[in-house]
């Protein structure tokens, strides 16, 4: 109930012309800042109060910070007053889950984003041991992972802004390709500066997948039944994000190398890019 699906529904309902930008700010800046601050906060609690104090401190932060903000400041948008003969806004006429799942678009988004997010999460999970295997120190490997993480957060804002300016689904494809390029550098280079660049390219890919998913869902199916539709899509995405790191570990254990897993992940990203090229124009376009 506190997942990003809840927030993206509310944000998509509030914003139309700049929907991509504000979805990116909530997803990128919000989640990115939280992901950066939370581990440090928890570590501070653990060092002073032990694991029980750590759990209690996290609970206190949720109750004292998260709950009041949600309760006092998070509201549904006001209903638009229309003349009697005015047509309803497109978003209010959005598809139901039953209608959405009968469209090819639903399954293309499910496959393209779910597959790519799973592939990128596997890379993110195994980044540090992979780079240590390559000869980097643990500190340098962690810095590459940090670049990956920071760019993932920041790029969600960028891709949201781009989607507002160019509301076409194919705009995501070049950023998928950048992730593939980062994957190639990661696989074949041991140069630290190039690996930092690879981390940034991979962050662009993962940030794009996180950024375009809520935008795609709201533009193809509207926001009236966004919760039900996104619930199905997000559940598949989370499932693949849990499964693919495990499969990548199995490949490493059986072959003694990450090479085969990286090739499969590259093929998965390429397939996801091809699927996005198959998407039709958005149905619920921004109003003027």
Tab-separated table of C-alpha atoms in Angstrom:
chain	number	residue	atom	x	y	z
A	1	UNK	CA	0.000	0.000	0.000
A	2	UNK	CA	2.981	2.348	0.233
A	3	UNK	CA	4.416	1.358	-3.157
A	4	UNK	CA	5.014	3.755	-6.022
A	5	UNK	CA	1.860	2.560	-7.785
A	6	UNK	CA	-0.245	4.546	-5.296
A	7	UNK	CA	1.646	7.775	-5.893
A	8	UNK	CA	1.831	7.456	-9.671
A	9	UNK	CA	-1.961	7.118	-9.876
A	10	UNK	CA	-2.458	10.333	-7.901
A	11	UNK	CA	0.242	12.241	-9.797
A	12	UNK	CA	-1.064	11.074	-13.187
A	13	UNK	CA	-4.543	12.285	-12.207
A	14	UNK	CA	-3.261	15.741	-11.129
A	15	UNK	CA	-0.989	16.454	-14.104
A	16	UNK	CA	-1.598	16.171	-17.834
A	17	UNK	CA	0.650	18.399	-19.966
A	18	UNK	CA	3.633	17.890	-17.637
A	19	UNK	CA	2.716	14.419	-16.422
A	20	UNK	CA	6.015	12.860	-17.470
A	21	UNK	CA	8.086	15.461	-15.612
A	22	UNK	CA	6.168	15.152	-12.350
A	23	UNK	CA	6.067	11.349	-12.479
A	24	UNK	CA	9.832	11.533	-12.951
A	25	UNK	CA	10.272	13.889	-10.002
A	26	UNK	CA	8.222	11.651	-7.711
A	27	UNK	CA	9.877	8.447	-8.911
A	28	UNK	CA	13.406	9.685	-9.457
A	29	UNK	CA	13.937	12.408	-6.870
A	30	UNK	CA	11.641	10.881	-4.254
A	31	UNK	CA	12.762	7.270	-4.501
A	32	UNK	CA	16.332	8.273	-5.283
A	33	UNK	CA	16.657	10.500	-2.233
A	34	UNK	CA	14.985	7.871	-0.069
A	35	UNK	CA	17.282	5.139	-1.357
A	36	UNK	CA	20.317	7.317	-0.629
A	37	UNK	CA	19.287	8.545	2.839
A	38	UNK	CA	17.622	5.413	4.266
A	39	UNK	CA	20.722	3.167	4.419
A	40	UNK	CA	22.760	5.905	6.118
A	41	UNK	CA	19.944	6.577	8.576
A	42	UNK	CA	19.626	2.868	9.340
A	43	UNK	CA	23.382	2.459	9.753
A	44	UNK	CA	23.424	5.341	12.227
A	45	UNK	CA	20.629	3.716	14.230
A	46	UNK	CA	22.325	0.312	14.168
A	47	UNK	CA	25.642	1.691	15.391
A	48	UNK	CA	24.031	3.501	18.341
A	49	UNK	CA	21.001	1.401	19.281
A	50	UNK	CA	21.474	-2.069	17.752
A	51	UNK	CA	19.138	-3.909	15.430
A	52	UNK	CA	16.045	-3.411	17.603
A	53	UNK	CA	16.692	0.307	17.703
A	54	UNK	CA	17.162	0.226	13.934
A	55	UNK	CA	13.730	-1.308	13.376
A	56	UNK	CA	12.103	1.040	15.863
A	57	UNK	CA	13.775	4.069	14.274
A	58	UNK	CA	12.557	3.096	10.805
A	59	UNK	CA	9.033	2.616	12.186
A	60	UNK	CA	9.219	6.028	13.889
A	61	UNK	CA	10.298	7.698	10.638
A	62	UNK	CA	7.374	6.149	8.782
A	63	UNK	CA	4.913	7.174	11.490
A	64	UNK	CA	6.243	10.672	12.218
A	65	UNK	CA	7.226	11.715	8.671
A	66	UNK	CA	5.474	9.506	6.134
A	67	UNK	CA	2.054	9.196	7.747
A	68	UNK	CA	1.394	12.939	8.392
A	69	UNK	CA	2.504	13.881	4.872
A	70	UNK	CA	0.282	11.221	3.317
A	71	UNK	CA	-2.703	12.089	5.509
A	72	UNK	CA	-2.468	15.886	5.339
A	73	UNK	CA	-1.082	16.598	1.875
A	74	UNK	CA	-1.974	13.736	-0.513
A	75	UNK	CA	-5.338	14.458	-2.125
A	76	UNK	CA	-7.206	13.371	-5.192
A	77	UNK	CA	-7.494	16.147	-7.803
A	78	UNK	CA	-10.666	18.250	-7.745
A	79	UNK	CA	-13.422	17.328	-10.145
A	80	UNK	CA	-13.457	19.542	-13.234
A	81	UNK	CA	-16.705	21.488	-13.640
A	82	UNK	CA	-17.917	21.138	-17.225
A	83	UNK	CA	-20.797	22.540	-19.224
A	84	UNK	CA	-23.689	20.169	-19.817
A	85	UNK	CA	-22.726	19.281	-23.380
A	86	UNK	CA	-18.960	19.195	-22.900
A	87	UNK	CA	-17.365	15.784	-23.480
A	88	UNK	CA	-15.705	14.110	-20.503
A	89	UNK	CA	-11.913	14.314	-20.399
A	90	UNK	CA	-10.277	11.344	-22.048
A	91	UNK	CA	-8.701	10.110	-18.825
A	92	UNK	CA	-12.134	9.846	-17.178
A	93	UNK	CA	-13.113	7.456	-19.969
A	94	UNK	CA	-10.111	5.187	-19.386
A	95	UNK	CA	-10.174	1.441	-20.014
A	96	UNK	CA	-10.973	-1.146	-17.397
A	97	UNK	CA	-8.482	-3.933	-16.687
A	98	UNK	CA	-10.671	-6.377	-18.653
A	99	UNK	CA	-10.643	-4.042	-21.669
A	100	UNK	CA	-6.926	-3.261	-21.393
A	101	UNK	CA	-5.816	-6.880	-21.283
A	102	UNK	CA	-7.603	-7.565	-24.567
A	103	UNK	CA	-5.299	-5.115	-26.363
A	104	UNK	CA	-1.885	-6.044	-27.800
A	105	UNK	CA	-0.509	-2.873	-26.180
A	106	UNK	CA	-1.074	-4.271	-22.675
A	107	UNK	CA	0.971	-7.399	-23.381
A	108	UNK	CA	3.701	-5.525	-25.259
A	109	UNK	CA	4.213	-3.161	-22.294
A	110	UNK	CA	4.099	-6.096	-19.890
A	111	UNK	CA	6.788	-7.972	-21.825
A	112	UNK	CA	8.999	-5.009	-22.797
A	113	UNK	CA	9.166	-3.336	-19.382
A	114	UNK	CA	9.028	-6.500	-17.290
A	115	UNK	CA	11.820	-8.164	-19.241
A	116	UNK	CA	14.051	-5.096	-19.371
A	117	UNK	CA	13.533	-4.194	-15.701
A	118	UNK	CA	14.381	-7.758	-14.708
A	119	UNK	CA	17.536	-7.727	-16.824
A	120	UNK	CA	18.714	-4.390	-15.464
A	121	UNK	CA	17.975	-5.371	-11.860
A	122	UNK	CA	20.077	-8.510	-12.294
A	123	UNK	CA	22.994	-6.342	-13.437
A	124	UNK	CA	22.451	-3.927	-10.544
A	125	UNK	CA	22.396	-6.763	-8.001
A	126	UNK	CA	25.573	-8.420	-9.289
A	127	UNK	CA	27.475	-5.250	-10.189
A	128	UNK	CA	29.908	-5.220	-7.241
A	129	UNK	CA	30.948	-8.908	-7.310
A	130	UNK	CA	31.173	-8.726	-11.103
A	131	UNK	CA	33.577	-5.776	-10.968
A	132	UNK	CA	35.611	-7.275	-8.124
A	133	UNK	CA	35.912	-10.361	-10.334
A	134	UNK	CA	37.263	-8.006	-13.013
A	135	UNK	CA	40.032	-6.802	-10.683
A	136	UNK	CA	38.520	-3.621	-9.200
A	137	UNK	CA	38.740	-2.912	-5.503
A	138	UNK	CA	35.555	-3.112	-3.478
A	139	UNK	CA	35.574	0.677	-3.061
A	140	UNK	CA	35.823	1.357	-6.799
A	141	UNK	CA	33.206	-1.273	-7.582
A	142	UNK	CA	30.850	0.373	-5.094
A	143	UNK	CA	31.450	3.785	-6.677
A	144	UNK	CA	30.481	2.394	-10.097
A	145	UNK	CA	27.300	1.001	-8.508
A	146	UNK	CA	26.635	4.403	-6.929
A	147	UNK	CA	26.919	6.078	-10.343
A	148	UNK	CA	24.485	3.505	-11.697
A	149	UNK	CA	22.033	4.251	-8.863
A	150	UNK	CA	22.292	8.059	-8.991
A	151	UNK	CA	21.867	8.203	-12.784
A	152	UNK	CA	18.874	5.834	-12.532
A	153	UNK	CA	17.186	8.259	-10.131
A	154	UNK	CA	18.074	11.442	-12.012
A	155	UNK	CA	17.294	10.080	-15.458
A	156	UNK	CA	13.672	9.402	-14.527
A	157	UNK	CA	13.181	13.160	-14.353
A	158	UNK	CA	14.954	13.648	-17.680
A	159	UNK	CA	13.006	10.969	-19.529
A	160	UNK	CA	9.747	12.309	-18.079
A	161	UNK	CA	10.572	15.783	-19.395
A	162	UNK	CA	11.459	14.310	-22.796
A	163	UNK	CA	8.194	12.341	-22.945
A	164	UNK	CA	6.246	15.548	-22.298
A	165	UNK	CA	8.014	17.255	-25.192
A	166	UNK	CA	7.909	14.245	-27.533
A	167	UNK	CA	4.913	12.120	-26.471
A	168	UNK	CA	5.840	9.118	-28.623
A	169	UNK	CA	6.563	5.626	-27.235
A	170	UNK	CA	9.576	5.067	-29.504
A	171	UNK	CA	11.481	7.808	-27.669
A	172	UNK	CA	12.429	5.167	-25.075
A	173	UNK	CA	14.264	2.991	-27.615
A	174	UNK	CA	17.555	4.980	-27.849
A	175	UNK	CA	17.883	4.749	-24.069
A	176	UNK	CA	17.451	0.982	-24.202
A	177	UNK	CA	20.277	0.992	-26.740
A	178	UNK	CA	22.430	3.060	-24.377
A	179	UNK	CA	21.949	0.356	-21.729
A	180	UNK	CA	23.100	-2.276	-24.226
A	181	UNK	CA	26.183	-0.153	-24.960
A	182	UNK	CA	26.874	0.101	-21.226
A	183	UNK	CA	26.529	-3.649	-20.940
A	184	UNK	CA	29.138	-4.186	-23.673
A	185	UNK	CA	31.593	-1.828	-21.962
A	186	UNK	CA	30.935	-3.562	-18.648
A	187	UNK	CA	31.643	-6.961	-20.173
A	188	UNK	CA	34.814	-6.190	-22.101
A	189	UNK	CA	36.537	-3.305	-20.294
A	190	UNK	CA	38.608	-3.229	-17.110
A	191	UNK	CA	39.390	0.489	-17.289
A	192	UNK	CA	37.934	2.264	-14.263
A	193	UNK	CA	36.883	5.435	-16.101
A	194	UNK	CA	35.142	3.398	-18.806
A	195	UNK	CA	33.366	1.341	-16.176
A	196	UNK	CA	32.082	4.544	-14.576
A	197	UNK	CA	30.761	5.515	-18.009
A	198	UNK	CA	29.169	2.069	-18.332
A	199	UNK	CA	27.455	2.572	-14.974
A	200	UNK	CA	26.001	5.866	-16.219
A	201	UNK	CA	24.740	4.257	-19.460
A	202	UNK	CA	23.126	1.435	-17.512
A	203	UNK	CA	21.525	3.993	-15.191
A	204	UNK	CA	19.981	5.702	-18.229
A	205	UNK	CA	18.486	2.369	-19.262
A	206	UNK	CA	17.046	1.487	-15.852
A	207	UNK	CA	15.855	5.056	-15.245
A	208	UNK	CA	14.041	4.959	-18.582
A	209	UNK	CA	12.243	1.721	-17.720
A	210	UNK	CA	11.127	3.081	-14.350
A	211	UNK	CA	10.162	6.437	-15.851
A	212	UNK	CA	8.172	5.369	-18.889
A	213	UNK	CA	6.083	2.630	-17.258
A	214	UNK	CA	3.572	4.840	-15.365
A	215	UNK	CA	3.541	7.309	-18.264
A	216	UNK	CA	2.787	4.571	-20.807
A	217	UNK	CA	0.022	3.092	-18.675
A	218	UNK	CA	-1.715	6.434	-18.170
A	219	UNK	CA	-1.429	7.425	-21.846
A	220	UNK	CA	-2.581	4.100	-23.271
A	221	UNK	CA	-5.300	3.183	-20.759
A	222	UNK	CA	-6.199	6.424	-18.944
A	223	UNK	CA	-6.204	6.924	-15.174
A	224	UNK	CA	-9.771	5.918	-14.323
A	225	UNK	CA	-8.766	2.269	-13.726
A	226	UNK	CA	-5.038	2.912	-13.460
A	227	UNK	CA	-4.764	1.128	-10.110
A	228	UNK	CA	-6.059	-2.232	-11.336
A	229	UNK	CA	-4.092	-2.139	-14.587
A	230	UNK	CA	-0.817	-1.008	-13.029
A	231	UNK	CA	-1.268	-3.534	-10.216
A	232	UNK	CA	-1.044	-6.381	-12.720
A	233	UNK	CA	1.865	-4.837	-14.642
A	234	UNK	CA	3.866	-3.924	-11.533
A	235	UNK	CA	3.367	-7.387	-10.033
A	236	UNK	CA	4.995	-8.956	-13.097
A	237	UNK	CA	7.813	-6.401	-13.048
A	238	UNK	CA	8.522	-7.111	-9.365
A	239	UNK	CA	8.433	-10.867	-10.032
A	240	UNK	CA	11.010	-10.590	-12.822
A	241	UNK	CA	13.175	-8.315	-10.664
A	242	UNK	CA	13.231	-11.019	-7.999
A	243	UNK	CA	13.812	-13.918	-10.397
A	244	UNK	CA	16.513	-12.638	-12.751
A	245	UNK	CA	19.237	-11.942	-10.130
A	246	UNK	CA	18.772	-15.516	-8.883
A	247	UNK	CA	19.037	-16.905	-12.427
A	248	UNK	CA	22.161	-14.820	-13.046
A	249	UNK	CA	23.713	-16.283	-9.884
A	250	UNK	CA	22.883	-19.803	-11.105
A	251	UNK	CA	24.587	-19.102	-14.432
A	252	UNK	CA	27.705	-17.872	-12.640
A	253	UNK	CA	27.772	-20.898	-10.339
A	254	UNK	CA	27.443	-23.323	-13.259
A	255	UNK	CA	29.890	-21.630	-15.674
A	256	UNK	CA	32.244	-19.729	-13.360
A	257	UNK	CA	31.674	-16.568	-15.398
A	258	UNK	CA	29.111	-13.831	-15.934
A	259	UNK	CA	29.672	-13.766	-19.714
A	260	UNK	CA	26.761	-15.978	-20.735
A	261	UNK	CA	24.357	-14.117	-18.429
A	262	UNK	CA	25.475	-10.753	-19.848
A	263	UNK	CA	24.877	-11.953	-23.408
A	264	UNK	CA	21.378	-13.152	-22.514
A	265	UNK	CA	20.630	-9.861	-20.764
A	266	UNK	CA	21.828	-7.908	-23.810
A	267	UNK	CA	19.518	-9.976	-26.025
A	268	UNK	CA	16.645	-9.343	-23.595
A	269	UNK	CA	17.187	-5.583	-23.724
A	270	UNK	CA	17.321	-5.644	-27.521
A	271	UNK	CA	14.095	-7.640	-27.654
A	272	UNK	CA	12.468	-5.128	-25.295
A	273	UNK	CA	13.507	-2.252	-27.577
A	274	UNK	CA	11.992	-4.026	-30.589
A	275	UNK	CA	8.737	-4.542	-28.671
A	276	UNK	CA	8.519	-0.829	-27.865
A	277	UNK	CA	8.898	-0.026	-31.567
A	278	UNK	CA	5.756	-2.112	-32.120
A	279	UNK	CA	3.629	0.116	-29.874
A	280	UNK	CA	0.960	2.269	-31.481
A	281	UNK	CA	0.602	6.027	-30.761
A	282	UNK	CA	-0.776	6.982	-27.349
A	283	UNK	CA	-4.542	6.832	-27.047
A	284	UNK	CA	-5.055	9.365	-24.232
A	285	UNK	CA	-2.895	12.216	-25.479
A	286	UNK	CA	-2.203	15.389	-23.467
A	287	UNK	CA	-4.952	17.988	-23.731
A	288	UNK	CA	-4.116	21.446	-24.985
